[in-house]
PDB file of C-alpha atoms in Angstrom:
ATOM      1  CA  MET A 350      -9.337 -28.794 -27.919  1.00 47.00           C
ATOM      2  CA  PRO A 351      -8.323 -25.138 -28.156  1.00 57.00           C
ATOM      3  CA  VAL A 352      -5.915 -23.188 -26.012  1.00 68.00           C
ATOM      4  CA  ASN A 353      -7.304 -20.631 -23.610  1.00 75.00           C
ATOM      5  CA  ILE A 354      -5.241 -17.455 -23.837  1.00 74.00           C
ATOM      6  CA  PRO A 355      -5.714 -13.875 -22.614  1.00 78.00           C
ATOM      7  CA  ASP A 356      -8.296 -11.786 -24.473  1.00 76.00           C
ATOM      8  CA  LYS A 357      -6.906  -9.620 -27.300  1.00 78.00           C
ATOM      9  CA  LEU A 358      -3.441 -11.235 -27.261  1.00 84.00           C
ATOM     10  CA  PRO A 359      -1.968 -10.476 -30.742  1.00 84.00           C
ATOM     11  CA  ALA A 360      -1.283 -14.181 -31.302  1.00 79.00           C
ATOM     12  CA  ILE A 361      -5.042 -14.797 -31.526  1.00 75.00           C
ATOM     13  CA  GLU A 362      -5.461 -13.049 -34.862  1.00 80.00           C
ATOM     14  CA  ILE A 363      -2.212 -14.470 -36.255  1.00 79.00           C
ATOM     15  CA  LEU A 364      -3.222 -18.037 -35.426  1.00 76.00           C
ATOM     16  CA  LYS A 365      -6.782 -17.611 -36.682  1.00 72.00           C
ATOM     17  CA  LYS A 366      -5.334 -16.744 -40.096  1.00 75.00           C
ATOM     18  CA  GLU A 367      -3.539 -20.123 -39.928  1.00 74.00           C
ATOM     19  CA  HIS A 368      -6.899 -21.783 -39.139  1.00 65.00           C
ATOM     20  CA  ILE A 369      -5.755 -22.630 -35.599  1.00 67.00           C
ATOM     21  CA  PHE A 370      -8.644 -22.344 -33.151  1.00 60.00           C
ATOM     22  CA  VAL A 371      -7.918 -20.484 -29.938  1.00 63.00           C
ATOM     23  CA  MET A 372     -10.318 -19.617 -27.156  1.00 58.00           C
ATOM     24  CA  ASP A 373     -10.257 -16.416 -25.158  1.00 55.00           C
ATOM     25  CA  ASP A 374     -10.896 -16.176 -21.414  1.00 53.00           C
ATOM     26  CA  LEU A 375     -14.562 -15.230 -21.776  1.00 52.00           C
ATOM     27  CA  ARG A 376     -15.578 -18.244 -23.848  1.00 52.00           C
ATOM     28  CA  ALA A 377     -13.444 -20.672 -21.843  1.00 49.00           C
ATOM     29  CA  SER A 378     -15.221 -19.674 -18.646  1.00 51.00           C
ATOM     30  CA  THR A 379     -18.437 -21.243 -19.996  1.00 47.00           C
ATOM     31  CA  GLN A 380     -16.902 -24.735 -20.228  1.00 48.00           C
ATOM     32  CA  ASP A 381     -16.936 -27.044 -17.203  1.00 51.00           C
ATOM     33  CA  ILE A 382     -13.463 -28.488 -17.846  1.00 63.00           C
ATOM     34  CA  ARG A 383     -10.322 -28.537 -15.707  1.00 76.00           C
ATOM     35  CA  PRO A 384      -7.770 -27.228 -18.248  1.00 87.00           C
ATOM     36  CA  LEU A 385      -4.050 -27.803 -17.941  1.00 93.00           C
ATOM     37  CA  ARG A 386      -2.458 -24.683 -16.527  1.00 95.00           C
ATOM     38  CA  ILE A 387       0.745 -23.809 -18.408  1.00 97.00           C
ATOM     39  CA  LEU A 388       2.968 -20.935 -17.316  1.00 98.00           C
ATOM     40  CA  ILE A 389       5.401 -19.450 -19.860  1.00 98.00           C
ATOM     41  CA  LEU A 390       8.389 -17.401 -18.715  1.00 98.00           C
ATOM     42  CA  ASN A 391       9.142 -15.583 -21.967  1.00 97.00           C
ATOM     43  CA  LEU A 392      12.669 -14.153 -22.013  1.00 96.00           C
ATOM     44  CA  MET A 393      12.958 -13.791 -25.779  1.00 94.00           C
ATOM     45  CA  PRO A 394      13.368 -10.215 -27.071  1.00 89.00           C
ATOM     46  CA  VAL A 395      10.382 -10.160 -29.471  1.00 89.00           C
ATOM     47  CA  LYS A 396       7.604 -11.366 -27.183  1.00 92.00           C
ATOM     48  CA  VAL A 397       4.756 -11.600 -29.695  1.00 92.00           C
ATOM     49  CA  THR A 398       6.742 -13.885 -32.014  1.00 92.00           C
ATOM     50  CA  THR A 399       7.601 -16.323 -29.221  1.00 95.00           C
ATOM     51  CA  GLU A 400       4.069 -16.220 -27.823  1.00 95.00           C
ATOM     52  CA  THR A 401       2.680 -17.139 -31.230  1.00 93.00           C
ATOM     53  CA  ASP A 402       5.234 -19.886 -31.874  1.00 95.00           C
ATOM     54  CA  LEU A 403       4.562 -21.614 -28.550  1.00 96.00           C
ATOM     55  CA  ILE A 404       0.775 -21.265 -28.667  1.00 93.00           C
ATOM     56  CA  ARG A 405       0.792 -22.728 -32.184  1.00 92.00           C
ATOM     57  CA  LEU A 406       2.375 -25.919 -30.835  1.00 94.00           C
ATOM     58  CA  LEU A 407       0.422 -26.108 -27.588  1.00 93.00           C
ATOM     59  CA  SER A 408      -2.847 -25.792 -29.491  1.00 88.00           C
ATOM     60  CA  ASN A 409      -2.238 -28.928 -31.567  1.00 83.00           C
ATOM     61  CA  SER A 410      -3.528 -31.277 -28.889  1.00 83.00           C
ATOM     62  CA  PRO A 411      -6.904 -32.706 -27.755  1.00 81.00           C
ATOM     63  CA  LEU A 412      -6.180 -31.293 -24.291  1.00 85.00           C
ATOM     64  CA  GLN A 413      -7.501 -27.911 -23.224  1.00 86.00           C
ATOM     65  CA  VAL A 414      -4.624 -25.691 -22.157  1.00 91.00           C
ATOM     66  CA  GLU A 415      -4.836 -22.454 -20.202  1.00 91.00           C
ATOM     67  CA  ILE A 416      -1.783 -20.262 -20.756  1.00 94.00           C
ATOM     68  CA  GLU A 417      -0.339 -17.524 -18.572  1.00 96.00           C
ATOM     69  CA  PHE A 418       2.709 -15.408 -19.360  1.00 96.00           C
ATOM     70  CA  LEU A 419       5.287 -14.516 -16.739  1.00 97.00           C
ATOM     71  CA  GLY A 420       7.737 -11.626 -16.917  1.00 95.00           C
ATOM     72  CA  LEU A 421      10.617 -10.485 -14.724  1.00 95.00           C
ATOM     73  CA  SER A 422      10.382  -7.543 -12.357  1.00 92.00           C
ATOM     74  CA  THR A 423      14.156  -6.990 -12.577  1.00 92.00           C
ATOM     75  CA  HIS A 424      14.262  -6.691 -16.377  1.00 89.00           C
ATOM     76  CA  THR A 425      12.316  -4.542 -18.841  1.00 85.00           C
ATOM     77  CA  PRO A 426      12.534  -5.771 -22.456  1.00 84.00           C
ATOM     78  CA  LYS A 427      13.470  -3.205 -25.109  1.00 81.00           C
ATOM     79  CA  ASN A 428      11.659  -4.783 -28.062  1.00 79.00           C
ATOM     80  CA  THR A 429       8.145  -5.131 -26.669  1.00 84.00           C
ATOM     81  CA  PRO A 430       5.788  -2.241 -25.840  1.00 86.00           C
ATOM     82  CA  ILE A 431       5.273  -1.756 -22.127  1.00 88.00           C
ATOM     83  CA  GLU A 432       1.501  -1.781 -22.781  1.00 90.00           C
ATOM     84  CA  HIS A 433       1.759  -5.348 -24.070  1.00 90.00           C
ATOM     85  CA  LEU A 434       3.649  -6.458 -20.985  1.00 89.00           C
ATOM     86  CA  MET A 435       1.203  -4.756 -18.638  1.00 89.00           C
ATOM     87  CA  SER A 436      -1.777  -6.281 -20.436  1.00 91.00           C
ATOM     88  CA  PHE A 437      -0.635  -9.873 -20.830  1.00 93.00           C
ATOM     89  CA  TYR A 438       2.182 -10.610 -18.366  1.00 95.00           C
ATOM     90  CA  THR A 439       2.150 -11.188 -14.646  1.00 95.00           C
ATOM     91  CA  ASN A 440       5.089 -11.096 -12.244  1.00 95.00           C
ATOM     92  CA  PHE A 441       6.417 -13.689  -9.860  1.00 97.00           C
ATOM     93  CA  SER A 442       5.092 -12.049  -6.691  1.00 96.00           C
ATOM     94  CA  LYS A 443       1.531 -12.567  -7.970  1.00 96.00           C
ATOM     95  CA  ILE A 444       1.843 -16.270  -8.816  1.00 97.00           C
ATOM     96  CA  LYS A 445       4.361 -17.597  -6.297  1.00 96.00           C
ATOM     97  CA  ASN A 446       1.628 -19.270  -4.245  1.00 97.00           C
ATOM     98  CA  ALA A 447      -0.001 -20.863  -7.299  1.00 97.00           C
ATOM     99  CA  TYR A 448       0.584 -24.302  -8.840  1.00 97.00           C
ATOM    100  CA  TYR A 449       0.852 -25.241 -12.508  1.00 97.00           C
ATOM    101  CA  ASP A 450       0.647 -28.444 -14.502  1.00 97.00           C
ATOM    102  CA  GLY A 451       3.443 -27.370 -16.832  1.00 98.00           C
ATOM    103  CA  MET A 452       5.877 -24.537 -17.427  1.00 98.00           C
ATOM    104  CA  ILE A 453       7.977 -23.401 -20.373  1.00 98.00           C
ATOM    105  CA  ILE A 454      11.070 -21.245 -19.877  1.00 98.00           C
ATOM    106  CA  THR A 455      12.438 -19.805 -23.091  1.00 98.00           C
ATOM    107  CA  GLY A 456      15.880 -18.820 -24.243  1.00 96.00           C
ATOM    108  CA  ALA A 457      17.270 -15.312 -23.815  1.00 96.00           C
ATOM    109  CA  PRO A 458      19.767 -13.098 -25.709  1.00 93.00           C
ATOM    110  CA  VAL A 459      22.346 -13.220 -22.899  1.00 96.00           C
ATOM    111  CA  GLU A 460      24.222 -16.424 -23.660  1.00 92.00           C
ATOM    112  CA  MET A 461      27.631 -14.761 -24.063  1.00 94.00           C
ATOM    113  CA  LEU A 462      27.490 -13.467 -20.489  1.00 96.00           C
ATOM    114  CA  PRO A 463      28.576 -15.621 -17.554  1.00 97.00           C
ATOM    115  CA  PHE A 464      25.422 -16.794 -15.839  1.00 97.00           C
ATOM    116  CA  LYS A 465      25.903 -14.791 -12.667  1.00 96.00           C
ATOM    117  CA  GLU A 466      26.534 -11.596 -14.630  1.00 97.00           C
ATOM    118  CA  VAL A 467      23.020 -11.677 -16.089  1.00 97.00           C
ATOM    119  CA  LYS A 468      21.317  -8.855 -14.238  1.00 95.00           C
ATOM    120  CA  TYR A 469      18.173 -10.826 -13.508  1.00 97.00           C
ATOM    121  CA  TRP A 470      20.000 -14.027 -12.477  1.00 98.00           C
ATOM    122  CA  ARG A 471      18.862 -13.875  -8.845  1.00 97.00           C
ATOM    123  CA  GLU A 472      15.182 -13.525  -9.741  1.00 98.00           C
ATOM    124  CA  PHE A 473      15.525 -16.121 -12.495  1.00 98.00           C
ATOM    125  CA  THR A 474      17.009 -18.768 -10.187  1.00 98.00           C
ATOM    126  CA  GLN A 475      14.359 -18.028  -7.596  1.00 98.00           C
ATOM    127  CA  ILE A 476      11.755 -18.946 -10.217  1.00 98.00           C
ATOM    128  CA  LEU A 477      13.704 -22.119 -11.122  1.00 98.00           C
ATOM    129  CA  ASP A 478      13.693 -23.258  -7.485  1.00 98.00           C
ATOM    130  CA  TRP A 479      10.010 -22.411  -7.129  1.00 98.00           C
ATOM    131  CA  ALA A 480       9.116 -24.436 -10.247  1.00 98.00           C
ATOM    132  CA  ARG A 481      10.506 -27.613  -8.687  1.00 97.00           C
ATOM    133  CA  THR A 482       7.782 -27.582  -6.033  1.00 97.00           C
ATOM    134  CA  HIS A 483       4.976 -25.791  -7.885  1.00 98.00           C
ATOM    135  CA  VAL A 484       5.049 -27.286 -11.411  1.00 98.00           C
ATOM    136  CA  THR A 485       4.572 -30.894 -12.524  1.00 97.00           C
ATOM    137  CA  SER A 486       6.925 -30.702 -15.529  1.00 98.00           C
ATOM    138  CA  THR A 487       9.094 -27.847 -16.789  1.00 98.00           C
ATOM    139  CA  PHE A 488      10.358 -27.469 -20.365  1.00 98.00           C
ATOM    140  CA  TYR A 489      13.534 -25.369 -20.693  1.00 98.00           C
ATOM    141  CA  ILE A 490      14.622 -23.993 -24.088  1.00 98.00           C
ATOM    142  CA  CYS A 491      18.111 -22.968 -25.346  1.00 98.00           C
ATOM    143  CA  TRP A 492      19.704 -20.505 -22.863  1.00 98.00           C
ATOM    144  CA  GLY A 493      16.968 -21.392 -20.390  1.00 98.00           C
ATOM    145  CA  ALA A 494      18.086 -25.027 -20.605  1.00 98.00           C
ATOM    146  CA  GLN A 495      21.769 -24.147 -20.186  1.00 98.00           C
ATOM    147  CA  ALA A 496      21.017 -21.864 -17.244  1.00 98.00           C
ATOM    148  CA  ALA A 497      18.833 -24.410 -15.435  1.00 98.00           C
ATOM    149  CA  LEU A 498      21.403 -27.180 -15.915  1.00 98.00           C
ATOM    150  CA  HIS A 499      24.059 -24.896 -14.477  1.00 98.00           C
ATOM    151  CA  HIS A 500      21.928 -23.798 -11.530  1.00 98.00           C
ATOM    152  CA  PHE A 501      20.720 -27.272 -10.544  1.00 98.00           C
ATOM    153  CA  TYR A 502      23.696 -29.433 -11.512  1.00 98.00           C
ATOM    154  CA  GLY A 503      26.709 -27.188 -12.126  1.00 98.00           C
ATOM    155  CA  ILE A 504      26.841 -27.967 -15.858  1.00 98.00           C
ATOM    156  CA  ASN A 505      28.940 -25.372 -17.705  1.00 97.00           C
ATOM    157  CA  LYS A 506      28.416 -23.784 -21.097  1.00 97.00           C
ATOM    158  CA  TYR A 507      31.287 -23.312 -23.530  1.00 97.00           C
ATOM    159  CA  PRO A 508      31.752 -20.868 -26.429  1.00 96.00           C
ATOM    160  CA  LEU A 509      31.666 -22.255 -29.944  1.00 95.00           C
ATOM    161  CA  GLU A 510      34.211 -21.285 -32.594  1.00 93.00           C
ATOM    162  CA  LYS A 511      31.337 -20.068 -34.750  1.00 92.00           C
ATOM    163  CA  LYS A 512      27.613 -19.657 -34.248  1.00 93.00           C
ATOM    164  CA  LEU A 513      25.612 -22.865 -34.515  1.00 96.00           C
ATOM    165  CA  PHE A 514      22.984 -21.658 -36.948  1.00 96.00           C
ATOM    166  CA  GLY A 515      20.645 -23.742 -39.039  1.00 97.00           C
ATOM    167  CA  VAL A 516      18.608 -26.954 -39.074  1.00 98.00           C
ATOM    168  CA  PHE A 517      20.401 -30.121 -38.012  1.00 98.00           C
ATOM    169  CA  LYS A 518      19.780 -33.873 -37.955  1.00 98.00           C
ATOM    170  CA  HIS A 519      19.314 -35.561 -34.554  1.00 98.00           C
ATOM    171  CA  ARG A 520      19.039 -39.094 -33.251  1.00 98.00           C
ATOM    172  CA  ILE A 521      17.189 -40.611 -30.288  1.00 98.00           C
ATOM    173  CA  ASN A 522      19.146 -42.443 -27.595  1.00 97.00           C
ATOM    174  CA  ASP A 523      16.116 -44.273 -26.149  1.00 95.00           C
ATOM    175  CA  PRO A 524      13.332 -44.786 -28.713  1.00 95.00           C
ATOM    176  CA  SER A 525      11.030 -46.248 -26.042  1.00 96.00           C
ATOM    177  CA  PHE A 526      11.028 -43.031 -24.016  1.00 97.00           C
ATOM    178  CA  PRO A 527       7.474 -41.569 -24.164  1.00 97.00           C
ATOM    179  CA  LEU A 528       8.647 -38.132 -25.305  1.00 98.00           C
ATOM    180  CA  PHE A 529       9.551 -39.738 -28.659  1.00 98.00           C
ATOM    181  CA  ARG A 530       6.323 -41.623 -29.398  1.00 97.00           C
ATOM    182  CA  GLY A 531       5.728 -41.385 -33.136  1.00 96.00           C
ATOM    183  CA  PHE A 532       9.210 -40.046 -33.953  1.00 97.00           C
ATOM    184  CA  ASP A 533      11.274 -41.282 -36.865  1.00 96.00           C
ATOM    185  CA  ASP A 534      14.754 -42.666 -36.174  1.00 94.00           C
ATOM    186  CA  GLU A 535      16.250 -39.347 -37.265  1.00 96.00           C
ATOM    187  CA  PHE A 536      14.635 -35.919 -37.179  1.00 98.00           C
ATOM    188  CA  TYR A 537      15.554 -32.262 -37.662  1.00 98.00           C
ATOM    189  CA  ALA A 538      15.482 -29.245 -35.366  1.00 98.00           C
ATOM    190  CA  PRO A 539      16.659 -25.625 -35.650  1.00 98.00           C
ATOM    191  CA  HIS A 540      19.502 -24.223 -33.541  1.00 98.00           C
ATOM    192  CA  SER A 541      20.731 -20.665 -33.138  1.00 96.00           C
ATOM    193  CA  ARG A 542      23.389 -20.212 -30.465  1.00 95.00           C
ATOM    194  CA  HIS A 543      27.000 -19.306 -29.738  1.00 94.00           C
ATOM    195  CA  THR A 544      27.567 -21.700 -26.818  1.00 97.00           C
ATOM    196  CA  THR A 545      27.163 -25.383 -26.065  1.00 98.00           C
ATOM    197  CA  ILE A 546      27.096 -27.955 -23.282  1.00 98.00           C
ATOM    198  CA  LEU A 547      29.238 -31.106 -23.278  1.00 98.00           C
ATOM    199  CA  ALA A 548      27.926 -34.654 -23.305  1.00 98.00           C
ATOM    200  CA  ASP A 549      30.844 -35.929 -21.188  1.00 98.00           C
ATOM    201  CA  GLU A 550      30.028 -33.462 -18.432  1.00 98.00           C
ATOM    202  CA  ILE A 551      26.350 -34.377 -18.433  1.00 98.00           C
ATOM    203  CA  ASN A 552      27.020 -38.127 -18.531  1.00 98.00           C
ATOM    204  CA  ARG A 553      29.133 -37.822 -15.390  1.00 97.00           C
ATOM    205  CA  HIS A 554      26.109 -36.581 -13.456  1.00 97.00           C
ATOM    206  CA  PRO A 555      23.899 -39.495 -12.293  1.00 97.00           C
ATOM    207  CA  ALA A 556      20.744 -37.348 -12.141  1.00 98.00           C
ATOM    208  CA  LEU A 557      20.879 -36.412 -15.828  1.00 98.00           C
ATOM    209  CA  THR A 558      20.062 -38.444 -18.945  1.00 98.00           C
ATOM    210  CA  ILE A 559      20.783 -37.396 -22.519  1.00 98.00           C
ATOM    211  CA  LEU A 560      17.766 -38.337 -24.616  1.00 98.00           C
ATOM    212  CA  SER A 561      18.763 -36.932 -27.996  1.00 98.00           C
ATOM    213  CA  GLU A 562      21.988 -35.776 -29.705  1.00 98.00           C
ATOM    214  CA  SER A 563      23.315 -34.554 -33.028  1.00 98.00           C
ATOM    215  CA  ASP A 564      26.704 -35.058 -34.656  1.00 98.00           C
ATOM    216  CA  GLU A 565      26.665 -31.405 -35.717  1.00 97.00           C
ATOM    217  CA  ALA A 566      24.666 -29.708 -32.949  1.00 98.00           C
ATOM    218  CA  GLY A 567      25.741 -31.798 -29.947  1.00 98.00           C
ATOM    219  CA  VAL A 568      23.459 -32.476 -26.995  1.00 98.00           C
ATOM    220  CA  TYR A 569      19.840 -31.708 -27.834  1.00 98.00           C
ATOM    221  CA  ILE A 570      17.493 -32.992 -25.096  1.00 98.00           C
ATOM    222  CA  VAL A 571      18.387 -33.834 -21.487  1.00 98.00           C
ATOM    223  CA  THR A 572      15.979 -34.919 -18.767  1.00 98.00           C
ATOM    224  CA  SER A 573      16.021 -35.154 -14.985  1.00 98.00           C
ATOM    225  CA  ARG A 574      13.678 -36.219 -12.176  1.00 97.00           C
ATOM    226  CA  GLY A 575      11.929 -38.772 -14.363  1.00 97.00           C
ATOM    227  CA  GLY A 576      10.606 -36.167 -16.781  1.00 98.00           C
ATOM    228  CA  ARG A 577       9.753 -33.389 -14.384  1.00 98.00           C
ATOM    229  CA  GLU A 578      12.388 -31.364 -16.223  1.00 98.00           C
ATOM    230  CA  PHE A 579      13.411 -31.312 -19.881  1.00 98.00           C
ATOM    231  CA  TYR A 580      16.321 -29.264 -21.177  1.00 98.00           C
ATOM    232  CA  VAL A 581      16.147 -28.612 -24.931  1.00 98.00           C
ATOM    233  CA  THR A 582      19.111 -26.798 -26.493  1.00 98.00           C
ATOM    234  CA  GLY A 583      17.450 -26.040 -29.847  1.00 98.00           C
ATOM    235  CA  HIS A 584      14.404 -24.153 -31.055  1.00 98.00           C
ATOM    236  CA  SER A 585      11.855 -26.659 -32.280  1.00 97.00           C
ATOM    237  CA  GLU A 586       9.219 -23.963 -31.736  1.00 97.00           C
ATOM    238  CA  TYR A 587      10.644 -21.704 -34.464  1.00 97.00           C
ATOM    239  CA  SER A 588       8.328 -20.777 -37.315  1.00 95.00           C
ATOM    240  CA  PRO A 589       9.543 -21.341 -40.903  1.00 95.00           C
ATOM    241  CA  SER A 590      10.749 -17.735 -41.221  1.00 95.00           C
ATOM    242  CA  THR A 591      12.549 -17.225 -37.900  1.00 95.00           C
ATOM    243  CA  LEU A 592      16.059 -18.227 -38.979  1.00 96.00           C
ATOM    244  CA  HIS A 593      15.660 -16.076 -42.104  1.00 95.00           C
ATOM    245  CA  LYS A 594      14.709 -13.062 -39.982  1.00 93.00           C
ATOM    246  CA  GLU A 595      17.734 -13.649 -37.740  1.00 92.00           C
ATOM    247  CA  TYR A 596      20.011 -13.897 -40.767  1.00 93.00           C
ATOM    248  CA  ILE A 597      18.665 -10.665 -42.305  1.00 92.00           C
ATOM    249  CA  ARG A 598      18.831  -8.878 -38.932  1.00 88.00           C
ATOM    250  CA  ASP A 599      22.493  -9.745 -38.483  1.00 85.00           C
ATOM    251  CA  LYS A 600      23.318  -8.762 -42.072  1.00 85.00           C
ATOM    252  CA  GLU A 601      21.612  -5.399 -41.580  1.00 86.00           C
ATOM    253  CA  LYS A 602      23.735  -4.827 -38.491  1.00 81.00           C
ATOM    254  CA  GLY A 603      26.763  -4.968 -40.769  1.00 72.00           C
ATOM    255  CA  MET A 604      27.858  -8.396 -39.615  1.00 63.00           C
ATOM    256  CA  ASP A 605      29.245  -9.413 -43.011  1.00 57.00           C
ATOM    257  CA  SER A 606      30.785 -12.593 -41.637  1.00 69.00           C
ATOM    258  CA  VAL A 607      27.343 -14.011 -40.856  1.00 75.00           C
ATOM    259  CA  ALA A 608      27.028 -17.413 -42.525  1.00 87.00           C
ATOM    260  CA  LEU A 609      23.866 -18.719 -44.094  1.00 93.00           C
ATOM    261  CA  PRO A 610      21.786 -20.900 -41.776  1.00 96.00           C
ATOM    262  CA  GLU A 611      22.779 -24.469 -42.647  1.00 97.00           C
ATOM    263  CA  ASN A 612      20.333 -26.927 -44.223  1.00 97.00           C
ATOM    264  CA  TYR A 613      17.663 -24.221 -44.299  1.00 98.00           C
ATOM    265  CA  TYR A 614      17.143 -22.471 -47.633  1.00 97.00           C
ATOM    266  CA  ARG A 615      16.199 -24.475 -50.697  1.00 96.00           C
ATOM    267  CA  ASN A 616      19.377 -25.038 -52.717  1.00 94.00           C
ATOM    268  CA  ASN A 617      21.214 -23.019 -50.044  1.00 93.00           C
ATOM    269  CA  ASP A 618      19.896 -19.869 -51.713  1.00 95.00           C
ATOM    270  CA  PRO A 619      18.568 -17.112 -49.415  1.00 92.00           C
ATOM    271  CA  GLU A 620      16.424 -15.821 -52.282  1.00 93.00           C
ATOM    272  CA  GLN A 621      14.433 -19.051 -52.100  1.00 95.00           C
ATOM    273  CA  PRO A 622      12.041 -20.025 -49.292  1.00 94.00           C
ATOM    274  CA  PRO A 623      13.185 -22.264 -46.443  1.00 96.00           C
ATOM    275  CA  LEU A 624      12.670 -26.004 -46.616  1.00 96.00           C
ATOM    276  CA  VAL A 625      10.756 -26.810 -43.418  1.00 97.00           C
ATOM    277  CA  GLN A 626      12.023 -30.132 -42.049  1.00 97.00           C
ATOM    278  CA  TRP A 627      11.208 -29.796 -38.336  1.00 98.00           C
ATOM    279  CA  ARG A 628       7.466 -29.058 -38.120  1.00 96.00           C
ATOM    280  CA  SER A 629       6.292 -32.639 -37.485  1.00 96.00           C
ATOM    281  CA  HIS A 630       9.012 -33.177 -34.876  1.00 96.00           C
ATOM    282  CA  ALA A 631       8.066 -29.960 -33.093  1.00 97.00           C
ATOM    283  CA  ASN A 632       4.399 -30.878 -32.911  1.00 96.00           C
ATOM    284  CA  LEU A 633       5.100 -34.384 -31.628  1.00 97.00           C
ATOM    285  CA  LEU A 634       7.585 -33.067 -29.066  1.00 98.00           C
ATOM    286  CA  TYR A 635       5.096 -30.694 -27.478  1.00 97.00           C
ATOM    287  CA  ILE A 636       2.110 -33.029 -27.763  1.00 96.00           C
ATOM    288  CA  ASN A 637       4.033 -35.868 -26.108  1.00 97.00           C
ATOM    289  CA  TRP A 638       5.299 -33.570 -23.360  1.00 98.00           C
ATOM    290  CA  LEU A 639       1.779 -32.330 -22.649  1.00 96.00           C
ATOM    291  CA  ASN A 640       0.293 -35.839 -22.728  1.00 95.00           C
ATOM    292  CA  TYR A 641       2.825 -38.039 -20.949  1.00 96.00           C
ATOM    293  CA  PHE A 642       4.568 -35.635 -18.577  1.00 97.00           C
ATOM    294  CA  VAL A 643       1.907 -33.041 -17.838  1.00 97.00           C
ATOM    295  CA  TYR A 644      -1.612 -34.421 -18.326  1.00 94.00           C
ATOM    296  CA  GLN A 645      -0.912 -38.018 -17.254  1.00 94.00           C
ATOM    297  CA  ALA A 646       1.427 -37.027 -14.422  1.00 95.00           C
ATOM    298  CA  THR A 647      -0.253 -34.060 -12.780  1.00 93.00           C
ATOM    299  CA  PRO A 648      -2.671 -34.579  -9.857  1.00 92.00           C
ATOM    300  CA  PHE A 649      -6.294 -33.500 -10.311  1.00 88.00           C
ATOM    301  CA  ASN A 650      -5.903 -31.406  -7.170  1.00 91.00           C
ATOM    302  CA  ILE A 651      -3.139 -29.233  -8.528  1.00 91.00           C
ATOM    303  CA  GLU A 652      -1.872 -28.231  -5.083  1.00 93.00           C
ATOM    304  CA  GLU A 653      -0.657 -31.828  -4.638  1.00 94.00           C
ATOM    305  CA  VAL A 654       2.147 -30.973  -7.056  1.00 94.00           C
ATOM    306  CA  ALA A 655       4.070 -29.900  -3.976  1.00 93.00           C
ATOM    307  CA  GLN A 656       4.224 -33.552  -2.825  1.00 92.00           C
ATOM    308  CA  LEU A 657       5.248 -35.057  -6.181  1.00 93.00           C
ATOM    309  CA  GLY A 658       8.557 -36.867  -6.377  1.00 91.00           C
ATOM    310  CA  GLU A 659      10.131 -38.157  -9.582  1.00 92.00           C
ATOM    311  CA  LEU A 660       7.682 -39.189 -12.279  1.00 88.00           C
TER     312      LEU A 660
END
């Protein structure tokens, strides 16, 4: 089934060129189906890119998904036209009494700041607390995952000696866990970050379970509340060209010490195209999340989410 997204969202035309079928609000209103309501808090600097990356993955499912985008009232992005935000994003005051089957909270370019020095931290944590009683399952990405783990469980983030940048091999700690249905024993995922979380610190907390790790990239996926929350430190949603664009951007800023993204370019040559090794993993990850932890877990009467305990 297609995803239902706001009319005239730029991602529509991009995805149509990839032969991905999306449905706008007008057409969706003619179908007598209860779609899954997914809210996306997009904190990434280039909104259209992240919108497209996430919709691409959410569309690869037999489930109909209705997507809304949430912005912050205490932060105005510099890299997205205000017209785009006004057209396609809502704010928390307008949705705080609503309920959602699933929610995605992205990373943000603030990871070098202490959490409480992020200017929108108060509004951000208010949304985190709200999600626990208004969303069936929440999927946190990169800085969003680090921030939520810190807010809920006091898990700290630590600076890395150098940026973790590239595509890395991961393993599964519990192959029977539904999130990994169809996965191979080892799989790849992109990372792009300057900080990390520690497995020892997470393992000491009884409410947290590490589901996937990497010898090079460290902790990858953590869960809590039986799957009502997933914390993913990498960027499985990245398109094939995203790491290349980040590499070129940093080089153009005069950051000559920027290393090539590891395990990314063919023959480690930036003049050659990337070797995509994470696409199948990314699709399975999002399909399994939507199926097992959103669709199969959410009540038909969505307001009953408020009474849900652990899954």
